[in-house]
JSON list of C-alpha atoms in Angstrom, two decimals:
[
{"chain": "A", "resi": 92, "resn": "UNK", "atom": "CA", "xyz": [-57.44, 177.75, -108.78]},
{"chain": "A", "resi": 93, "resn": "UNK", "atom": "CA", "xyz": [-56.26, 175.29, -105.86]},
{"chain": "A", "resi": 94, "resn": "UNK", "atom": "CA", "xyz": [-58.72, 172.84, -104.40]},
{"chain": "A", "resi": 95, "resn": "UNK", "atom": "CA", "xyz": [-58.08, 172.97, -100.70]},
{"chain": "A", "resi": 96, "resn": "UNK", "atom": "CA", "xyz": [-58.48, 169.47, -99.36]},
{"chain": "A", "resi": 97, "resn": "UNK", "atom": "CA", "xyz": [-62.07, 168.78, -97.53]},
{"chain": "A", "resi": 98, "resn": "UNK", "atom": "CA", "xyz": [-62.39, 168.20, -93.82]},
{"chain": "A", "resi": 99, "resn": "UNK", "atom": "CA", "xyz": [-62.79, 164.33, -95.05]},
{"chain": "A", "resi": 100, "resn": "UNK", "atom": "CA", "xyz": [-59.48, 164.21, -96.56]},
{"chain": "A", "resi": 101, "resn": "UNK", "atom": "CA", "xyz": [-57.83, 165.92, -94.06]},
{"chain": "A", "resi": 102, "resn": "UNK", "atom": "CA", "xyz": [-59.08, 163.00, -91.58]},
{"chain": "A", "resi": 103, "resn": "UNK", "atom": "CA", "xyz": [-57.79, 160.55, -93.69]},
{"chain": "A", "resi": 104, "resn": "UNK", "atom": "CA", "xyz": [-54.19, 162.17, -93.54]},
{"chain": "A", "resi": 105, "resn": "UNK", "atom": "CA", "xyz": [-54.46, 163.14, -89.99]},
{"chain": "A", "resi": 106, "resn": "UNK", "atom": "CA", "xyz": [-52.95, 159.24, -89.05]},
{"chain": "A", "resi": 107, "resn": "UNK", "atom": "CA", "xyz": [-50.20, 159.65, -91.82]},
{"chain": "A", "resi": 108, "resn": "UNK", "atom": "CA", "xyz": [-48.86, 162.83, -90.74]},
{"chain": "A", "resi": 109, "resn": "UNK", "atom": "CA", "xyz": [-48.74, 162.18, -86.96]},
{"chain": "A", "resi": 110, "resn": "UNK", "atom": "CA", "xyz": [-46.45, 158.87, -87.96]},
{"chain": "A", "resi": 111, "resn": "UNK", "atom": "CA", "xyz": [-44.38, 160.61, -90.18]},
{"chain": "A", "resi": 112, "resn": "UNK", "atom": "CA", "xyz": [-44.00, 163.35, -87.39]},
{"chain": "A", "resi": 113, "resn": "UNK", "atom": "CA", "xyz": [-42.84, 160.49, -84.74]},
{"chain": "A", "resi": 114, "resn": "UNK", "atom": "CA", "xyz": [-40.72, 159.03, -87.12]},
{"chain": "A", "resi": 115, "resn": "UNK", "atom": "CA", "xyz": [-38.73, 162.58, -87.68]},
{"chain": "A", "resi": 116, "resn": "UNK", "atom": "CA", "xyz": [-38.48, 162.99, -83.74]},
{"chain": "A", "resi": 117, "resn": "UNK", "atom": "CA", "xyz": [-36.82, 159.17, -83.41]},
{"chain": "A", "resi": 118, "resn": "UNK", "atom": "CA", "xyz": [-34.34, 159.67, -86.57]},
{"chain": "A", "resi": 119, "resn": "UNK", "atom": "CA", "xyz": [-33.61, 163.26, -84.57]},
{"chain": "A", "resi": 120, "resn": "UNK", "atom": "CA", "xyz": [-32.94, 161.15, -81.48]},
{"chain": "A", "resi": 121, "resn": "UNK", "atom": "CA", "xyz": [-30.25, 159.05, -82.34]},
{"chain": "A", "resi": 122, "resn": "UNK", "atom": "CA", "xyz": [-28.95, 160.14, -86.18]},
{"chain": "A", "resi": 123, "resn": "UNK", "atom": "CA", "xyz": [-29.66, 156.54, -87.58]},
{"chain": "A", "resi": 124, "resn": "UNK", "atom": "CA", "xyz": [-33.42, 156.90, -88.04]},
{"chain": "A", "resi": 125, "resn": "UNK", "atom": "CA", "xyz": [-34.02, 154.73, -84.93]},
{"chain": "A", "resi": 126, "resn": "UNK", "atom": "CA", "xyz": [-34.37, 154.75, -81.50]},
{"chain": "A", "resi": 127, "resn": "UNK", "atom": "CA", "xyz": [-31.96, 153.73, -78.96]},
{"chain": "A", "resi": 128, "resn": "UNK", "atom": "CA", "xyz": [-33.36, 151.41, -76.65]},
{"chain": "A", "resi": 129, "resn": "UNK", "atom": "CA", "xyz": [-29.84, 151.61, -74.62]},
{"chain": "A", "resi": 130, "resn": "UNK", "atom": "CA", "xyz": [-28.35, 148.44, -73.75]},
{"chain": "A", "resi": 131, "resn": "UNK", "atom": "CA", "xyz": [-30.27, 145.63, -71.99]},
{"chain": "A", "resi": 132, "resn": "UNK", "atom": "CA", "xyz": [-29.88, 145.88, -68.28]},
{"chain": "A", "resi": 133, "resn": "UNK", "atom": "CA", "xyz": [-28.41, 142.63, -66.43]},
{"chain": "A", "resi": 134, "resn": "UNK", "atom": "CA", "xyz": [-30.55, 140.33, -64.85]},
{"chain": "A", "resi": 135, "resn": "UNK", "atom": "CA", "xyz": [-29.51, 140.27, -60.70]},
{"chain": "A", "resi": 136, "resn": "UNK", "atom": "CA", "xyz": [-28.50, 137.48, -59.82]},
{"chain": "A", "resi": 137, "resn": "UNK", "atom": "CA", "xyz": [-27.48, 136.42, -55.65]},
{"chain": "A", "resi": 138, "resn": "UNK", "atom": "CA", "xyz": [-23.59, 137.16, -55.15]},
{"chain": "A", "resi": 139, "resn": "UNK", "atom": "CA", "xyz": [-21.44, 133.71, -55.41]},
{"chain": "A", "resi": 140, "resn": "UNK", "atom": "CA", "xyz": [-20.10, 132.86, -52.38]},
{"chain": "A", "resi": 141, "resn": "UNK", "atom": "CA", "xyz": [-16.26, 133.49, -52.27]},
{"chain": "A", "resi": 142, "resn": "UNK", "atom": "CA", "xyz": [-13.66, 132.17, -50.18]},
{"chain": "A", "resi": 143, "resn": "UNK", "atom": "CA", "xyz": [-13.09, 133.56, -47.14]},
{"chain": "A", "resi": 144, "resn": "UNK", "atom": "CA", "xyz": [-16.42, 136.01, -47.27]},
{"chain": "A", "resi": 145, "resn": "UNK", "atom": "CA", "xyz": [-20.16, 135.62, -45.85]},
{"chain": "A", "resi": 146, "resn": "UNK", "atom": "CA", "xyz": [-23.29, 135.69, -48.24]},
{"chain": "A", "resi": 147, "resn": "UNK", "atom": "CA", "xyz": [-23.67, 139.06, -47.33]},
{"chain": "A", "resi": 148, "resn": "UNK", "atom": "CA", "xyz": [-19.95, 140.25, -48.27]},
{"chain": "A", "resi": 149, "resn": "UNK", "atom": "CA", "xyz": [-18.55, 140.18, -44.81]},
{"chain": "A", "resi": 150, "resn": "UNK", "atom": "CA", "xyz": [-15.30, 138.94, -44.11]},
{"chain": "A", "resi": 151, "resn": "UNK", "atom": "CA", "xyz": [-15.58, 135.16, -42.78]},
{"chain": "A", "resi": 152, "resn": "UNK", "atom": "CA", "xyz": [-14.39, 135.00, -39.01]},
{"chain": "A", "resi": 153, "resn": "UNK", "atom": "CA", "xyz": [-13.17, 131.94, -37.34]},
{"chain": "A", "resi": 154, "resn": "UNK", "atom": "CA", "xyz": [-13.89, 130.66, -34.13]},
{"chain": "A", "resi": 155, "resn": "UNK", "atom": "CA", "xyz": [-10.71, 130.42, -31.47]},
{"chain": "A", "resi": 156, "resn": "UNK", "atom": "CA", "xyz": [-11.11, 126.47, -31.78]},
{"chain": "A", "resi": 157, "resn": "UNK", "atom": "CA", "xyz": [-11.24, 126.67, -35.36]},
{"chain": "A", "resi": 158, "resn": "UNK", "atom": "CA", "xyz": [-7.83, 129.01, -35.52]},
{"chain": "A", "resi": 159, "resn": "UNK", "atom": "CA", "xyz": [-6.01, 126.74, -32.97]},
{"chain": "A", "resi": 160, "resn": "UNK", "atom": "CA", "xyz": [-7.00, 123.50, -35.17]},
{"chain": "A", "resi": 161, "resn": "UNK", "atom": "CA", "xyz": [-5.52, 125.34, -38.00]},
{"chain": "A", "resi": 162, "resn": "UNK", "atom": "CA", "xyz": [-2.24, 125.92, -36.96]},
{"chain": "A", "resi": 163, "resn": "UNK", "atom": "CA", "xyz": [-2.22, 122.97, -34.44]},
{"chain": "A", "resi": 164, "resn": "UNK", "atom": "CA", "xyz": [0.04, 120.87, -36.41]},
{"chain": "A", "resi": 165, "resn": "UNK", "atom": "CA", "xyz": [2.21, 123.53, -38.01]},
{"chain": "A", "resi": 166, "resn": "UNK", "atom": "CA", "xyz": [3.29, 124.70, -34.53]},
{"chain": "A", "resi": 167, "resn": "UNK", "atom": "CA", "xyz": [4.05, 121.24, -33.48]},
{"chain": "A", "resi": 168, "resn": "UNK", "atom": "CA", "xyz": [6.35, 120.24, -36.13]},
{"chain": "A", "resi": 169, "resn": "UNK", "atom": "CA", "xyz": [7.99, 123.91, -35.86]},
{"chain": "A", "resi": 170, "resn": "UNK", "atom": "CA", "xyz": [8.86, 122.93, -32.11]},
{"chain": "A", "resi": 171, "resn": "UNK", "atom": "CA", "xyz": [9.46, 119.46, -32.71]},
{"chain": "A", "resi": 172, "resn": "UNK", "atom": "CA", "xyz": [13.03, 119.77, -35.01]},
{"chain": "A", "resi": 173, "resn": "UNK", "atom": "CA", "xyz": [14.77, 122.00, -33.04]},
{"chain": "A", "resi": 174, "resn": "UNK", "atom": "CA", "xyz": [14.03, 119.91, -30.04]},
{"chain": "A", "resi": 175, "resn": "UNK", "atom": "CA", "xyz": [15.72, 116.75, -31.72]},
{"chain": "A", "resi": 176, "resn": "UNK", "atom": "CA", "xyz": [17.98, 118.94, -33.19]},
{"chain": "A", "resi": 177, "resn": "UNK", "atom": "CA", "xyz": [19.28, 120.03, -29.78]},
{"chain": "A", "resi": 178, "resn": "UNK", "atom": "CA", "xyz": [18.69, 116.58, -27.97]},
{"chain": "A", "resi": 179, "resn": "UNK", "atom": "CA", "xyz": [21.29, 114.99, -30.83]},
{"chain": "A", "resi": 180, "resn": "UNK", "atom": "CA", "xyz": [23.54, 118.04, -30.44]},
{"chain": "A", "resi": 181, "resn": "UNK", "atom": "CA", "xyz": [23.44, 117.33, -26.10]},
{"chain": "A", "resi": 182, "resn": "UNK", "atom": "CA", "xyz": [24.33, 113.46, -26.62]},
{"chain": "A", "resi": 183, "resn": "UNK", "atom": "CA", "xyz": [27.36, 114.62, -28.94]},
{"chain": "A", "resi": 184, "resn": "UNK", "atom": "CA", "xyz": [28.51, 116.40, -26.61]},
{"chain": "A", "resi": 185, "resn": "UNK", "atom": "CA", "xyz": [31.73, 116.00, -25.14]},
{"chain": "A", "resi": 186, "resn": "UNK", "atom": "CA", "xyz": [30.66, 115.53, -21.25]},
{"chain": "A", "resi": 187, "resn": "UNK", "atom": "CA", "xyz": [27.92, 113.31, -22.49]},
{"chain": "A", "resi": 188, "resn": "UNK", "atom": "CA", "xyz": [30.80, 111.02, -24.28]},
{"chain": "A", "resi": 189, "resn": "UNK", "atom": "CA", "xyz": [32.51, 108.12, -22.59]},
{"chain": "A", "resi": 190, "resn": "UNK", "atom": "CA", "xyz": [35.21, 105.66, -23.50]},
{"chain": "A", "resi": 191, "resn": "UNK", "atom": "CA", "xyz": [34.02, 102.47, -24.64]},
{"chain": "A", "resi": 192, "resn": "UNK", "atom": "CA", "xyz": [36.06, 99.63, -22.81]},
{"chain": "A", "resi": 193, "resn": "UNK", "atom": "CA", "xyz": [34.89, 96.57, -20.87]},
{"chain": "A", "resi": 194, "resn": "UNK", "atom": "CA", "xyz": [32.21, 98.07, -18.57]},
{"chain": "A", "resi": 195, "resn": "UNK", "atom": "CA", "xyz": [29.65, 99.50, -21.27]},
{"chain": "A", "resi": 196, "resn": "UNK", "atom": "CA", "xyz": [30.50, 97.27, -24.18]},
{"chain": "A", "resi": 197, "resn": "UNK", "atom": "CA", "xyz": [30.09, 93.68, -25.25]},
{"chain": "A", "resi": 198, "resn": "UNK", "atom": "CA", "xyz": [33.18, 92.32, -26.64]},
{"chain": "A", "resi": 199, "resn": "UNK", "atom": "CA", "xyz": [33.87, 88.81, -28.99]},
{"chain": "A", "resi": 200, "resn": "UNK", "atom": "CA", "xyz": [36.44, 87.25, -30.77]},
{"chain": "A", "resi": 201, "resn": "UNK", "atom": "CA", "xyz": [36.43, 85.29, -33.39]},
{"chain": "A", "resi": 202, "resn": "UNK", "atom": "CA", "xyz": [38.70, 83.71, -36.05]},
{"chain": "A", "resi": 203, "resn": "UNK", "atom": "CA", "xyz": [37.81, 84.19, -39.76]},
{"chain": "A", "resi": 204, "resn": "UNK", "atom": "CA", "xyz": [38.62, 82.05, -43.19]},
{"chain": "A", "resi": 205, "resn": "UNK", "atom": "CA", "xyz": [39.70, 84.85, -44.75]},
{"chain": "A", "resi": 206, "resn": "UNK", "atom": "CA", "xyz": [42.01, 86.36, -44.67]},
{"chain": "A", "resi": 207, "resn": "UNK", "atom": "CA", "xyz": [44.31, 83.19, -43.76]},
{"chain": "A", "resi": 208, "resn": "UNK", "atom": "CA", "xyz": [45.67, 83.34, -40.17]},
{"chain": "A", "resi": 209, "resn": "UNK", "atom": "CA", "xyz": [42.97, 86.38, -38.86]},
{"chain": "A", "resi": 210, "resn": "UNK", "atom": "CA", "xyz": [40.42, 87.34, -36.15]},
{"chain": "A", "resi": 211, "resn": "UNK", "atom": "CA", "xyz": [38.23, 89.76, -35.51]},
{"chain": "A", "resi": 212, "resn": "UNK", "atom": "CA", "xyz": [37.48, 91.66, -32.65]},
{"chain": "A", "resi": 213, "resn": "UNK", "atom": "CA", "xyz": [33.81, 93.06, -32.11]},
{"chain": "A", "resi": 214, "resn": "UNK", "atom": "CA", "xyz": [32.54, 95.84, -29.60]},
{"chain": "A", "resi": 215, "resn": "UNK", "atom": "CA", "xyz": [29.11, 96.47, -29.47]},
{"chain": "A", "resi": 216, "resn": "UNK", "atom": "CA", "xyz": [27.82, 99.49, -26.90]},
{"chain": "A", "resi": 217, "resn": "UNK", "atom": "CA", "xyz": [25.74, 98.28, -24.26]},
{"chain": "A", "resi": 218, "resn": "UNK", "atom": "CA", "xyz": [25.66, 101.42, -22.54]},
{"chain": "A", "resi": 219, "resn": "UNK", "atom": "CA", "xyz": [23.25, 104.27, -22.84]},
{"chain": "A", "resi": 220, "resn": "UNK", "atom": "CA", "xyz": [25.71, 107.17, -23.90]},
{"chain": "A", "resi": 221, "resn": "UNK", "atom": "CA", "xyz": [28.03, 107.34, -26.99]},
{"chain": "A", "resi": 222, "resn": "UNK", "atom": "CA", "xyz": [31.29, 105.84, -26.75]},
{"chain": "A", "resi": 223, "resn": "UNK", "atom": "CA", "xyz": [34.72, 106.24, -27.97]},
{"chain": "A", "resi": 224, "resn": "UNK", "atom": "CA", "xyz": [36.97, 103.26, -29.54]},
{"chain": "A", "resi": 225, "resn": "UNK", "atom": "CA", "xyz": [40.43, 105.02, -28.64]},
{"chain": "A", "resi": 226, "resn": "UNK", "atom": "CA", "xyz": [43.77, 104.16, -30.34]},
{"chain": "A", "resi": 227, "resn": "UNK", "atom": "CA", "xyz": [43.90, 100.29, -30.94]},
{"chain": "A", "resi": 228, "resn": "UNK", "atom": "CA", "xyz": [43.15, 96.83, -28.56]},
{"chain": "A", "resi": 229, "resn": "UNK", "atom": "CA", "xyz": [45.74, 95.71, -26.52]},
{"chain": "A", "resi": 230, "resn": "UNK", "atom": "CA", "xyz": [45.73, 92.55, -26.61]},
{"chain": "A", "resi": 231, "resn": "UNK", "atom": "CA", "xyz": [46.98, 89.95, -24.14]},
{"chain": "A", "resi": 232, "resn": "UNK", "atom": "CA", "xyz": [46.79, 85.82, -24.72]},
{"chain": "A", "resi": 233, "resn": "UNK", "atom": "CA", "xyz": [47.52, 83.82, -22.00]},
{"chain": "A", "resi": 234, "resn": "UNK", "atom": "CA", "xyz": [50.18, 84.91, -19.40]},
{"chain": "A", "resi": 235, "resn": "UNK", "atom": "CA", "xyz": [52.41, 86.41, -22.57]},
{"chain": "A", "resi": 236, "resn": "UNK", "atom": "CA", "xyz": [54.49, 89.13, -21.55]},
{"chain": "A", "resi": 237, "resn": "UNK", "atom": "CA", "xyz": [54.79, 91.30, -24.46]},
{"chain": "A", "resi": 238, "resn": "UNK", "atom": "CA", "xyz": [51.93, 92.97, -26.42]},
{"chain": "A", "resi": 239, "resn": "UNK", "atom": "CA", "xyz": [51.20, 93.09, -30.02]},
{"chain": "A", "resi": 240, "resn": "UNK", "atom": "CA", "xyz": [52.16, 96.28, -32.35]},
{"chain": "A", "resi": 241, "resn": "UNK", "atom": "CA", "xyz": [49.44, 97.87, -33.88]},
{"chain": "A", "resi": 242, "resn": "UNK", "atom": "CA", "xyz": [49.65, 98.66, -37.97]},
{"chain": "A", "resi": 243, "resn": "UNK", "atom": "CA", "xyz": [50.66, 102.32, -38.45]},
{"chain": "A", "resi": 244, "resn": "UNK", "atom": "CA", "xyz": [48.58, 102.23, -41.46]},
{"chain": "A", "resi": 245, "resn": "UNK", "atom": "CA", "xyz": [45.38, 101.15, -40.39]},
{"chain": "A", "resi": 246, "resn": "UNK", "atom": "CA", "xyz": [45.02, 104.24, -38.36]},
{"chain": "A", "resi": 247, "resn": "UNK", "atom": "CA", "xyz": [41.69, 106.02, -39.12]},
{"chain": "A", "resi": 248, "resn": "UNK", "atom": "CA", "xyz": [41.15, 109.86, -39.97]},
{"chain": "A", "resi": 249, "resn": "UNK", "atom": "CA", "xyz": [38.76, 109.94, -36.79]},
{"chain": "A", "resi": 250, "resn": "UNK", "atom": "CA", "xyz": [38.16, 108.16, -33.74]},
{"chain": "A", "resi": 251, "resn": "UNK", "atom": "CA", "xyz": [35.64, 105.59, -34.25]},
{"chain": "A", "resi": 252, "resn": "UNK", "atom": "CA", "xyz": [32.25, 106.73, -32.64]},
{"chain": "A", "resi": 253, "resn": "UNK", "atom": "CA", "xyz": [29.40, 104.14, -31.14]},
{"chain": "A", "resi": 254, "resn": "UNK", "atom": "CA", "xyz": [25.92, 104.74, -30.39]},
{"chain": "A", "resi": 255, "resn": "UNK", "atom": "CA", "xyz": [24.20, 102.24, -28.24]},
{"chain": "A", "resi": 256, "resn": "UNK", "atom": "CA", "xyz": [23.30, 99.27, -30.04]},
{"chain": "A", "resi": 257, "resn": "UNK", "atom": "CA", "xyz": [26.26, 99.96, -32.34]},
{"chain": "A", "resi": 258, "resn": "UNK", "atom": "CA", "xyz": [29.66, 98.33, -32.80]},
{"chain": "A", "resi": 259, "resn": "UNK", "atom": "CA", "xyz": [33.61, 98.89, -33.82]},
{"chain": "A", "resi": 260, "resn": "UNK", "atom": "CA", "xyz": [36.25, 96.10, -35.15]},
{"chain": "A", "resi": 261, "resn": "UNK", "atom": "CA", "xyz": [39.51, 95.39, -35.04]},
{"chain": "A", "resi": 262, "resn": "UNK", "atom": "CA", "xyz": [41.49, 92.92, -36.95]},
{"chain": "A", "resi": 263, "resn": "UNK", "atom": "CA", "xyz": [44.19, 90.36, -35.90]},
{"chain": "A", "resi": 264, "resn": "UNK", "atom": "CA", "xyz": [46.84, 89.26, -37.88]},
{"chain": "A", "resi": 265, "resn": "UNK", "atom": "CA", "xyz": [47.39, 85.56, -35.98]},
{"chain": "A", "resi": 266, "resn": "UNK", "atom": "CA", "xyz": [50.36, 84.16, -37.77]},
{"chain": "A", "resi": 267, "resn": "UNK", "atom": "CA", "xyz": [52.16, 84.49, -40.55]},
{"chain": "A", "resi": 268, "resn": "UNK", "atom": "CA", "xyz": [50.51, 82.83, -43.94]},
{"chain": "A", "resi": 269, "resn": "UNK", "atom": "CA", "xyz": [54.00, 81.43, -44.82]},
{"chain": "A", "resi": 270, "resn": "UNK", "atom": "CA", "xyz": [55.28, 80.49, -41.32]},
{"chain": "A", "resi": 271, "resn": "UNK", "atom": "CA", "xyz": [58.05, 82.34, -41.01]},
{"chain": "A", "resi": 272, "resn": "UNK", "atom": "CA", "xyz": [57.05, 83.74, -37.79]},
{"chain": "A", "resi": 273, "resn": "UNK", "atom": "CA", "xyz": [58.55, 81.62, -34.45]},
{"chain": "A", "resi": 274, "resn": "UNK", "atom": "CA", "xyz": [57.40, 81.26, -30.89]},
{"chain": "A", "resi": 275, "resn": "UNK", "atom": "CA", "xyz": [54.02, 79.82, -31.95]},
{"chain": "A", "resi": 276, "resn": "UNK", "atom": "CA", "xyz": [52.16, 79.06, -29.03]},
{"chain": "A", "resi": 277, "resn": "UNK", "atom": "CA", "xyz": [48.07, 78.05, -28.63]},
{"chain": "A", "resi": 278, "resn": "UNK", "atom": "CA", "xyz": [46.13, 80.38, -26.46]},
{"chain": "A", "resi": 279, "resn": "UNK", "atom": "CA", "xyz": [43.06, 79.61, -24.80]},
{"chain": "A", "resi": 280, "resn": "UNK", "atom": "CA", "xyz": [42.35, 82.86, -22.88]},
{"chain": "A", "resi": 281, "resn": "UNK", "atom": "CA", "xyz": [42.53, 86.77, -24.42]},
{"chain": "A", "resi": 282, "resn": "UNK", "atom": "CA", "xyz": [42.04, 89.53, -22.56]},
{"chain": "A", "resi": 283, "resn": "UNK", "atom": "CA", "xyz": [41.20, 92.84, -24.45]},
{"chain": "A", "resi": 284, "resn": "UNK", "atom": "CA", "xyz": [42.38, 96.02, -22.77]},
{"chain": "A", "resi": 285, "resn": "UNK", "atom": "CA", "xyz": [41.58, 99.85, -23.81]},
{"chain": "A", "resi": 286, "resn": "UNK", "atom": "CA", "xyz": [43.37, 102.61, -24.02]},
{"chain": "A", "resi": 287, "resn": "UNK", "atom": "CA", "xyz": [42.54, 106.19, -22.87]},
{"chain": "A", "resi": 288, "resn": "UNK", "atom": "CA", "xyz": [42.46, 109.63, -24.25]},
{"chain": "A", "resi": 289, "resn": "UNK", "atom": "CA", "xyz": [45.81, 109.82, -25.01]},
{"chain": "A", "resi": 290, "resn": "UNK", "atom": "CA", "xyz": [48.35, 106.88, -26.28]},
{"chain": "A", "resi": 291, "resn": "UNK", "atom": "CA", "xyz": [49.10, 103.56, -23.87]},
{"chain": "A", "resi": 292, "resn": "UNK", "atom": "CA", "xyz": [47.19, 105.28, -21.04]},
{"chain": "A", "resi": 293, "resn": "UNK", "atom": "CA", "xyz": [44.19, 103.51, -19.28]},
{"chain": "A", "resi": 294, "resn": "UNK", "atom": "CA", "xyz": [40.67, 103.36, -20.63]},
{"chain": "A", "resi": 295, "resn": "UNK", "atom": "CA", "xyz": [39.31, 102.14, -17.91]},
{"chain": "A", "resi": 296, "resn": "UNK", "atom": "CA", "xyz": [37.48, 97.80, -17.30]},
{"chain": "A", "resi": 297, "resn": "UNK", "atom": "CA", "xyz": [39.12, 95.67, -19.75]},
{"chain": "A", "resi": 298, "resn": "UNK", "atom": "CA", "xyz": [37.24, 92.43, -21.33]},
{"chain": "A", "resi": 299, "resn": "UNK", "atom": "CA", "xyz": [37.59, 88.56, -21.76]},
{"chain": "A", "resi": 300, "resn": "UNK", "atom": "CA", "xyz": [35.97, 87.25, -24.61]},
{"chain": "A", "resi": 301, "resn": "UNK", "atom": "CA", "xyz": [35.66, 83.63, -24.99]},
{"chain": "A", "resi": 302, "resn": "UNK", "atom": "CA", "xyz": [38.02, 81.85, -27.65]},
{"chain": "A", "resi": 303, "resn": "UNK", "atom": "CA", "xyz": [37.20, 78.60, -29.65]},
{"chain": "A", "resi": 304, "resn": "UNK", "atom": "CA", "xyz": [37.62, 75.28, -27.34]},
{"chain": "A", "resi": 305, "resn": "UNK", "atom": "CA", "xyz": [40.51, 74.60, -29.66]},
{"chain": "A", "resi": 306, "resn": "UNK", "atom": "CA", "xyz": [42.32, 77.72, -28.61]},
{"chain": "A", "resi": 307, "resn": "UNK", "atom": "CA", "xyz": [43.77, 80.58, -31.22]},
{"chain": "A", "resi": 308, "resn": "UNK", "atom": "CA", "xyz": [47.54, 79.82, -32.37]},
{"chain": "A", "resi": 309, "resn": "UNK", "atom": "CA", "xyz": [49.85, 82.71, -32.64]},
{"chain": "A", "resi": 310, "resn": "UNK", "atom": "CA", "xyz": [53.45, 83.58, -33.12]},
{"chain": "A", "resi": 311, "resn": "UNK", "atom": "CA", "xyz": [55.80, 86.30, -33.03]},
{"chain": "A", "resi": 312, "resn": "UNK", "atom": "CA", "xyz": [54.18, 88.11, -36.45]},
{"chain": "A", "resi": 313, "resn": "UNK", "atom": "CA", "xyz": [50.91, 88.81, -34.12]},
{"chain": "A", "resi": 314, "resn": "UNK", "atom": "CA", "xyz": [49.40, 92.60, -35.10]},
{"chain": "A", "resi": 315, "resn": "UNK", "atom": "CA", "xyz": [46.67, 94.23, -34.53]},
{"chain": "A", "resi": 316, "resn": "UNK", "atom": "CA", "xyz": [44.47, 97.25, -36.86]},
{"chain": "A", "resi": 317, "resn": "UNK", "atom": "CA", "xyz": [43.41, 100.28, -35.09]},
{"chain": "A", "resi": 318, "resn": "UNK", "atom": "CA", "xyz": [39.51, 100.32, -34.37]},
{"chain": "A", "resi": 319, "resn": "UNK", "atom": "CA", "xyz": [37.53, 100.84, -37.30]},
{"chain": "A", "resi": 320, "resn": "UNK", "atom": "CA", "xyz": [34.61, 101.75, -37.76]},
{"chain": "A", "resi": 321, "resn": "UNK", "atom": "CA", "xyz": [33.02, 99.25, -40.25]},
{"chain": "A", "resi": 322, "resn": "UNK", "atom": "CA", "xyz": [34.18, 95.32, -40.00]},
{"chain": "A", "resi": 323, "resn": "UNK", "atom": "CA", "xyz": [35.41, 95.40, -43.74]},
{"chain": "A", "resi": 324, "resn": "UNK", "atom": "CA", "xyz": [38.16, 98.12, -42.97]},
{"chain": "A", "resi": 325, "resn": "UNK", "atom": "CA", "xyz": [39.21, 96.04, -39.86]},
{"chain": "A", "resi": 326, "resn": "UNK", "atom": "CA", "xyz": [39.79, 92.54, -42.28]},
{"chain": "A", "resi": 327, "resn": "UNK", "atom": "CA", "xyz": [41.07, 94.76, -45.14]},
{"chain": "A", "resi": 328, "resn": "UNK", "atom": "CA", "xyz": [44.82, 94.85, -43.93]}
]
């Protein structure tokens, strides 16, 4: 015959039985025979502040002085090419263009040591428009009667073009290296007159540059380069 179990052993069990109970209802829970706690919840934290937004999430406003600081410069330099752009396009342009002769231009002459028997011509823009170095100088020494041919090959794909401040050539073939030219004469005055839009016509106030004290010697084999637009081309032929 079975013993049942006292009331005292029954106590003792009582403890036993209601953990093995809790333990059955956590295994039932989750399958694994423990709880699930769930994941850990993330601590808050304040928002960092991002560009362009408030603390509070708002979109960030500017003030009208701040907006008009902002694009201040970009509007300015926006504005400021086309302006120069159309300023250099209105000084190129053809009623703004003049012919450069005596009036607007500083003229000198000057012999050089090479090559042998040369001068050169310089005409610097004194006037406040561009100017136009037409054809070739005529050239005129003394009282002579005749004027100088120009080389047919010195003439330049385009008309040489000064700014003010800037300056054209011409070279001068004096004499010739080996002396067979005749008529040699010394000159102690030039005059340097300009030609016009179109070929031997007028270009309006002709100069006089001063020669050396010792005057310039020429003969009959006296030519003249178109204008050029850089000094070496001019002393090249």
């Amino acid at each position: 015959m079975r013993t049942l179990p006292t009331r005292r052993t029954a106590r003792l069990f009582a403890p036993a039985i209601a953990a093995l109970a809790a333990l059955s209802l956590t295994a039932c829970e989750d399958g694994t025979g423990t709880k699930d706690e769930g994941a850990s919840a993330p601590v808050s934290s304040p928002a960092a502040a991002q560009p362009g937004k408030t603390d509070s999430g708002r979109p960030a406003t500017s003030t009208p002085d701040e907006k008009a600081e902002g694009t201040k410069g970009t509007e300015g330099d926006d504005k400021a090419a086309p302006d120069d752009a159309n300023a250099s396009d209105s000084a190129a342009a053809p009623e703004n263009r003049v012919l450069c002769n005596g009036s607007n231009t500083k003229v000198t002459a000057q012999p050089v040591p090479r090559p042998l028997n040369h001068m050169l011509i310089t005409v610097t823009n004194t006037g406040s428009k561009l100017c136009d170095l037409t054809y070739y100088p005529v050239l005129r020494f003394d009282e002579m009667q005749w004027a100088p041919t120009a080389a047919k090959e010195t003439q330049p794909q385009a008309v040489p073009t000064l700014a003010p401040g800037e300056s054209g050539y011409a070279g001068v073939l004096l004499a010739a290296a080996d002396g067979s030219g005749d008529g040699g004469a010394t000159a102690k005055k030039l005059t340097v007159a300009f030609q016009g839009r179109t070929p031997n016509s007028d270009g309006g106030a002709t100069a006089t540059p001063p020669l050396p004290a010792k005057g310039v010697y020429y003969d009959s084999s006296l030519t003249v380069t178109y204008w050029q637009q850089s000094m070496d081309d001019a002393l090249a032929w």
